[in-house]
């Protein structure tokens, strides 16, 4: 039974799998939903009183929680407002609470004719998590428009503000995902969006949906992105058999030019590759997986690659976190053997007490890997 104190509903031994899109993982010692900074601080005090460490969860769309669950108090931040005011020129400052669903913010911005995040339509999760891995898709990243972040430091309980430059944004990364991991709870973000500016059409597959003379509206672009994403099972739709995923499971690997050239030499096909400066090249994780012999749908009865997207690992309904991590290790191992490139998982691990590198290397070279098949 939930225990109520100071208006907090404190649920003990709470299942976490239903709080995540992968739908795996054991229970939390406690789970509490908060909708204000005061409630958040009250939840921290309660966790102290119960001697529990704290984990923050948003929409659970980018986490793998261990089958043992979390010996901690899990705090989920809900709700919040979107407040916008005009700045100089056509730039608008937009303040958003951490608990606002990301898709609601994109829909609001499109309606308000504020450009800058229209290509990020359809990404699940909440606004507070969006800067953690610098969400990106179809030619935009949140770091392109992020001005500042308000966060509570969990140890000191102090509210601090970071400028975008201080957050260390990179490709699917920020200080919040690396050296500051677990240190702050993001409470609000401030974006700079452009009133009346044209939509971003930087990504080839998106641009090709419109004629070169067309100047599509923000709504047309956001709708088109959502349609493309839906075809790849990249929106959360419970009717879709591929819906239990964390989106792309691996990031596109960044390798030296020498490694990219080596992969190129060993294939007769055209290798997708993008120079990103400093002698580094981004490769397509999906291409590497596919060309290591693992096609869409590859896997077992319980876990596999999405039938619509090579990069998504899907829980087919009864998988455990162990099934998923073993499968991820197997994919990484086969890609490394075939191409000499190590893939890095994108979701955050919770409750494993290990980094991804430690976990996956411990699981590699398994003798029972013959259970995985192409469909
Ligand atoms: C179908 C699908 C498609 C996806 N497509 C994309 C995509 O195109 N591009 C992309 O970048 N990502 C994508 N993702 C991944 C995911 O949606 C994003 O990373 C999203 O921002 C995660 O938000 P969330 O609220 O679900 O975070 P959660 O999964 O709940 O949390 C992720 C991490 O952030 C931490 N966290 C969450 N909220 C806070 C907070 N307020 N303060 C501090 N820490 C916090 C958690 O502790 C955890 O470590 C996709 C996922 C799915 C399931």
PDB file of N, CA and C in Angstrom, residues 285-329:
ATOM      1  N   UNK A 285      26.007   2.769 -37.329  1.00  0.00           N
ATOM      2  CA  UNK A 285      25.923   1.551 -36.511  1.00  0.00           C
ATOM      3  C   UNK A 285      24.965   0.553 -37.169  1.00  0.00           C
ATOM      4  N   UNK A 286      23.874   1.058 -37.753  1.00  0.00           N
ATOM      5  CA  UNK A 286      22.888   0.165 -38.384  1.00  0.00           C
ATOM      6  C   UNK A 286      23.534  -0.596 -39.542  1.00  0.00           C
ATOM      7  N   UNK A 287      24.330   0.114 -40.353  1.00  0.00           N
ATOM      8  CA  UNK A 287      25.000  -0.539 -41.497  1.00  0.00           C
ATOM      9  C   UNK A 287      25.954  -1.620 -40.997  1.00  0.00           C
ATOM     10  N   UNK A 288      26.730  -1.307 -39.962  1.00  0.00           N
ATOM     11  CA  UNK A 288      27.724  -2.265 -39.450  1.00  0.00           C
ATOM     12  C   UNK A 288      27.039  -3.523 -38.918  1.00  0.00           C
ATOM     13  N   UNK A 289      25.905  -3.337 -38.238  1.00  0.00           N
ATOM     14  CA  UNK A 289      25.176  -4.492 -37.679  1.00  0.00           C
ATOM     15  C   UNK A 289      24.617  -5.333 -38.836  1.00  0.00           C
ATOM     16  N   UNK A 290      23.931  -4.643 -39.747  1.00  0.00           N
ATOM     17  CA  UNK A 290      23.313  -5.326 -40.885  1.00  0.00           C
ATOM     18  C   UNK A 290      24.368  -6.094 -41.699  1.00  0.00           C
ATOM     19  N   UNK A 291      25.517  -5.443 -41.938  1.00  0.00           N
ATOM     20  CA  UNK A 291      26.554  -6.070 -42.764  1.00  0.00           C
ATOM     21  C   UNK A 291      27.464  -6.995 -41.963  1.00  0.00           C
ATOM     22  N   UNK A 292      27.121  -7.198 -40.698  1.00  0.00           N
ATOM     23  CA  UNK A 292      27.771  -8.281 -39.936  1.00  0.00           C
ATOM     24  C   UNK A 292      26.814  -9.472 -39.903  1.00  0.00           C
ATOM     25  N   UNK A 293      25.761  -9.413 -40.703  1.00  0.00           N
ATOM     26  CA  UNK A 293      24.861 -10.567 -40.875  1.00  0.00           C
ATOM     27  C   UNK A 293      23.630 -10.544 -39.978  1.00  0.00           C
ATOM     28  N   UNK A 294      23.409  -9.442 -39.256  1.00  0.00           N
ATOM     29  CA  UNK A 294      22.247  -9.397 -38.358  1.00  0.00           C
ATOM     30  C   UNK A 294      21.217  -8.429 -38.944  1.00  0.00           C
ATOM     31  N   UNK A 295      20.169  -9.018 -39.489  1.00  0.00           N
ATOM     32  CA  UNK A 295      19.163  -8.239 -40.208  1.00  0.00           C
ATOM     33  C   UNK A 295      18.048  -7.806 -39.250  1.00  0.00           C
ATOM     34  N   UNK A 296      17.188  -6.898 -39.741  1.00  0.00           N
ATOM     35  CA  UNK A 296      16.009  -6.516 -38.945  1.00  0.00           C
ATOM     36  C   UNK A 296      15.275  -7.781 -38.513  1.00  0.00           C
ATOM     37  N   UNK A 297      14.862  -7.857 -37.270  1.00  0.00           N
ATOM     38  CA  UNK A 297      14.134  -9.025 -36.782  1.00  0.00           C
ATOM     39  C   UNK A 297      15.035 -10.104 -36.195  1.00  0.00           C
ATOM     40  N   UNK A 298      16.362  -9.985 -36.400  1.00  0.00           N
ATOM     41  CA  UNK A 298      17.314 -10.980 -35.886  1.00  0.00           C
ATOM     42  C   UNK A 298      17.179 -11.114 -34.365  1.00  0.00           C
ATOM     43  N   UNK A 299      17.159 -12.337 -33.868  1.00  0.00           N
ATOM     44  CA  UNK A 299      17.095 -12.499 -32.409  1.00  0.00           C
ATOM     45  C   UNK A 299      16.492 -13.825 -32.017  1.00  0.00           C
ATOM     46  N   UNK A 300      15.788 -13.839 -30.892  1.00  0.00           N
ATOM     47  CA  UNK A 300      15.130 -15.051 -30.398  1.00  0.00           C
ATOM     48  C   UNK A 300      13.642 -14.747 -30.233  1.00  0.00           C
ATOM     49  N   UNK A 301      12.971 -15.669 -29.578  1.00  0.00           N
ATOM     50  CA  UNK A 301      11.534 -15.500 -29.308  1.00  0.00           C
ATOM     51  C   UNK A 301      11.280 -14.271 -28.411  1.00  0.00           C
ATOM     52  N   UNK A 302      12.234 -13.974 -27.519  1.00  0.00           N
ATOM     53  CA  UNK A 302      11.988 -12.939 -26.504  1.00  0.00           C
ATOM     54  C   UNK A 302      12.642 -11.598 -26.778  1.00  0.00           C
ATOM     55  N   UNK A 303      13.765 -11.615 -27.483  1.00  0.00           N
ATOM     56  CA  UNK A 303      14.504 -10.371 -27.695  1.00  0.00           C
ATOM     57  C   UNK A 303      15.057 -10.359 -29.112  1.00  0.00           C
ATOM     58  N   UNK A 304      15.093  -9.172 -29.733  1.00  0.00           N
ATOM     59  CA  UNK A 304      15.623  -9.136 -31.095  1.00  0.00           C
ATOM     60  C   UNK A 304      15.764  -7.713 -31.592  1.00  0.00           C
ATOM     61  N   UNK A 305      16.291  -7.602 -32.833  1.00  0.00           N
ATOM     62  CA  UNK A 305      16.304  -6.294 -33.477  1.00  0.00           C
ATOM     63  C   UNK A 305      14.884  -6.007 -33.945  1.00  0.00           C
ATOM     64  N   UNK A 306      14.495  -4.758 -33.905  1.00  0.00           N
ATOM     65  CA  UNK A 306      13.175  -4.369 -34.399  1.00  0.00           C
ATOM     66  C   UNK A 306      13.015  -4.835 -35.846  1.00  0.00           C
ATOM     67  N   UNK A 307      11.824  -5.235 -36.212  1.00  0.00           N
ATOM     68  CA  UNK A 307      11.618  -5.627 -37.611  1.00  0.00           C
ATOM     69  C   UNK A 307      11.555  -4.393 -38.516  1.00  0.00           C
ATOM     70  N   UNK A 308      11.532  -3.186 -37.907  1.00  0.00           N
ATOM     71  CA  UNK A 308      11.479  -1.956 -38.700  1.00  0.00           C
ATOM     72  C   UNK A 308      12.727  -1.103 -38.600  1.00  0.00           C
ATOM     73  N   UNK A 309      13.679  -1.494 -37.742  1.00  0.00           N
ATOM     74  CA  UNK A 309      14.837  -0.619 -37.527  1.00  0.00           C
ATOM     75  C   UNK A 309      15.988  -1.439 -36.935  1.00  0.00           C
ATOM     76  N   UNK A 310      17.072  -1.565 -37.689  1.00  0.00           N
ATOM     77  CA  UNK A 310      18.197  -2.416 -37.254  1.00  0.00           C
ATOM     78  C   UNK A 310      18.785  -1.973 -35.917  1.00  0.00           C
ATOM     79  N   UNK A 311      18.682  -0.670 -35.620  1.00  0.00           N
ATOM     80  CA  UNK A 311      19.383  -0.160 -34.431  1.00  0.00           C
ATOM     81  C   UNK A 311      18.606  -0.327 -33.129  1.00  0.00           C
ATOM     82  N   UNK A 312      17.330  -0.712 -33.218  1.00  0.00           N
ATOM     83  CA  UNK A 312      16.532  -0.808 -31.985  1.00  0.00           C
ATOM     84  C   UNK A 312      16.492  -2.256 -31.505  1.00  0.00           C
ATOM     85  N   UNK A 313      16.807  -2.461 -30.224  1.00  0.00           N
ATOM     86  CA  UNK A 313      16.642  -3.782 -29.609  1.00  0.00           C
ATOM     87  C   UNK A 313      15.281  -3.793 -28.940  1.00  0.00           C
ATOM     88  N   UNK A 314      14.535  -4.859 -29.205  1.00  0.00           N
ATOM     89  CA  UNK A 314      13.142  -4.908 -28.783  1.00  0.00           C
ATOM     90  C   UNK A 314      12.917  -6.055 -27.797  1.00  0.00           C
ATOM     91  N   UNK A 315      12.221  -5.749 -26.720  1.00  0.00           N
ATOM     92  CA  UNK A 315      11.696  -6.778 -25.817  1.00  0.00           C
ATOM     93  C   UNK A 315      10.380  -7.242 -26.445  1.00  0.00           C
ATOM     94  N   UNK A 316      10.332  -8.525 -26.845  1.00  0.00           N
ATOM     95  CA  UNK A 316       9.127  -8.983 -27.561  1.00  0.00           C
ATOM     96  C   UNK A 316       7.976  -9.281 -26.611  1.00  0.00           C
ATOM     97  N   UNK A 317       8.166  -9.073 -25.326  1.00  0.00           N
ATOM     98  CA  UNK A 317       7.049  -9.225 -24.391  1.00  0.00           C
ATOM     99  C   UNK A 317       7.449  -9.858 -23.082  1.00  0.00           C
ATOM    100  N   UNK A 318       8.367 -10.823 -23.140  1.00  0.00           N
ATOM    101  CA  UNK A 318       8.720 -11.533 -21.903  1.00  0.00           C
ATOM    102  C   UNK A 318      10.221 -11.521 -21.647  1.00  0.00           C
ATOM    103  N   UNK A 319      10.930 -10.590 -22.252  1.00  0.00           N
ATOM    104  CA  UNK A 319      12.388 -10.554 -22.059  1.00  0.00           C
ATOM    105  C   UNK A 319      12.719  -9.978 -20.688  1.00  0.00           C
ATOM    106  N   UNK A 320      13.890 -10.346 -20.171  1.00  0.00           N
ATOM    107  CA  UNK A 320      14.414  -9.747 -18.945  1.00  0.00           C
ATOM    108  C   UNK A 320      15.524  -8.775 -19.341  1.00  0.00           C
ATOM    109  N   UNK A 321      15.967  -8.003 -18.344  1.00  0.00           N
ATOM    110  CA  UNK A 321      17.105  -7.106 -18.603  1.00  0.00           C
ATOM    111  C   UNK A 321      18.330  -7.943 -18.971  1.00  0.00           C
ATOM    112  N   UNK A 322      18.456  -9.118 -18.378  1.00  0.00           N
ATOM    113  CA  UNK A 322      19.601  -9.991 -18.694  1.00  0.00           C
ATOM    114  C   UNK A 322      19.537 -10.443 -20.148  1.00  0.00           C
ATOM    115  N   UNK A 323      18.341 -10.808 -20.634  1.00  0.00           N
ATOM    116  CA  UNK A 323      18.206 -11.187 -22.052  1.00  0.00           C
ATOM    117  C   UNK A 323      18.686 -10.041 -22.951  1.00  0.00           C
ATOM    118  N   UNK A 324      18.260  -8.825 -22.585  1.00  0.00           N
ATOM    119  CA  UNK A 324      18.591  -7.665 -23.421  1.00  0.00           C
ATOM    120  C   UNK A 324      20.087  -7.374 -23.428  1.00  0.00           C
ATOM    121  N   UNK A 325      20.691  -7.400 -22.238  1.00  0.00           N
ATOM    122  CA  UNK A 325      22.112  -7.044 -22.176  1.00  0.00           C
ATOM    123  C   UNK A 325      22.965  -8.143 -22.831  1.00  0.00           C
ATOM    124  N   UNK A 326      22.547  -9.408 -22.694  1.00  0.00           N
ATOM    125  CA  UNK A 326      23.279 -10.499 -23.363  1.00  0.00           C
ATOM    126  C   UNK A 326      23.212 -10.314 -24.877  1.00  0.00           C
ATOM    127  N   UNK A 327      22.028  -9.964 -25.352  1.00  0.00           N
ATOM    128  CA  UNK A 327      21.835  -9.777 -26.792  1.00  0.00           C
ATOM    129  C   UNK A 327      22.672  -8.587 -27.292  1.00  0.00           C
ATOM    130  N   UNK A 328      22.689  -7.509 -26.502  1.00  0.00           N
ATOM    131  CA  UNK A 328      23.492  -6.333 -26.878  1.00  0.00           C
ATOM    132  C   UNK A 328      24.973  -6.711 -26.944  1.00  0.00           C
ATOM    133  N   UNK A 329      25.421  -7.534 -25.981  1.00  0.00           N
ATOM    134  CA  UNK A 329      26.830  -7.956 -25.960  1.00  0.00           C
ATOM    135  C   UNK A 329      27.144  -8.789 -27.200  1.00  0.00           C
TER     136      UNK A 329
END
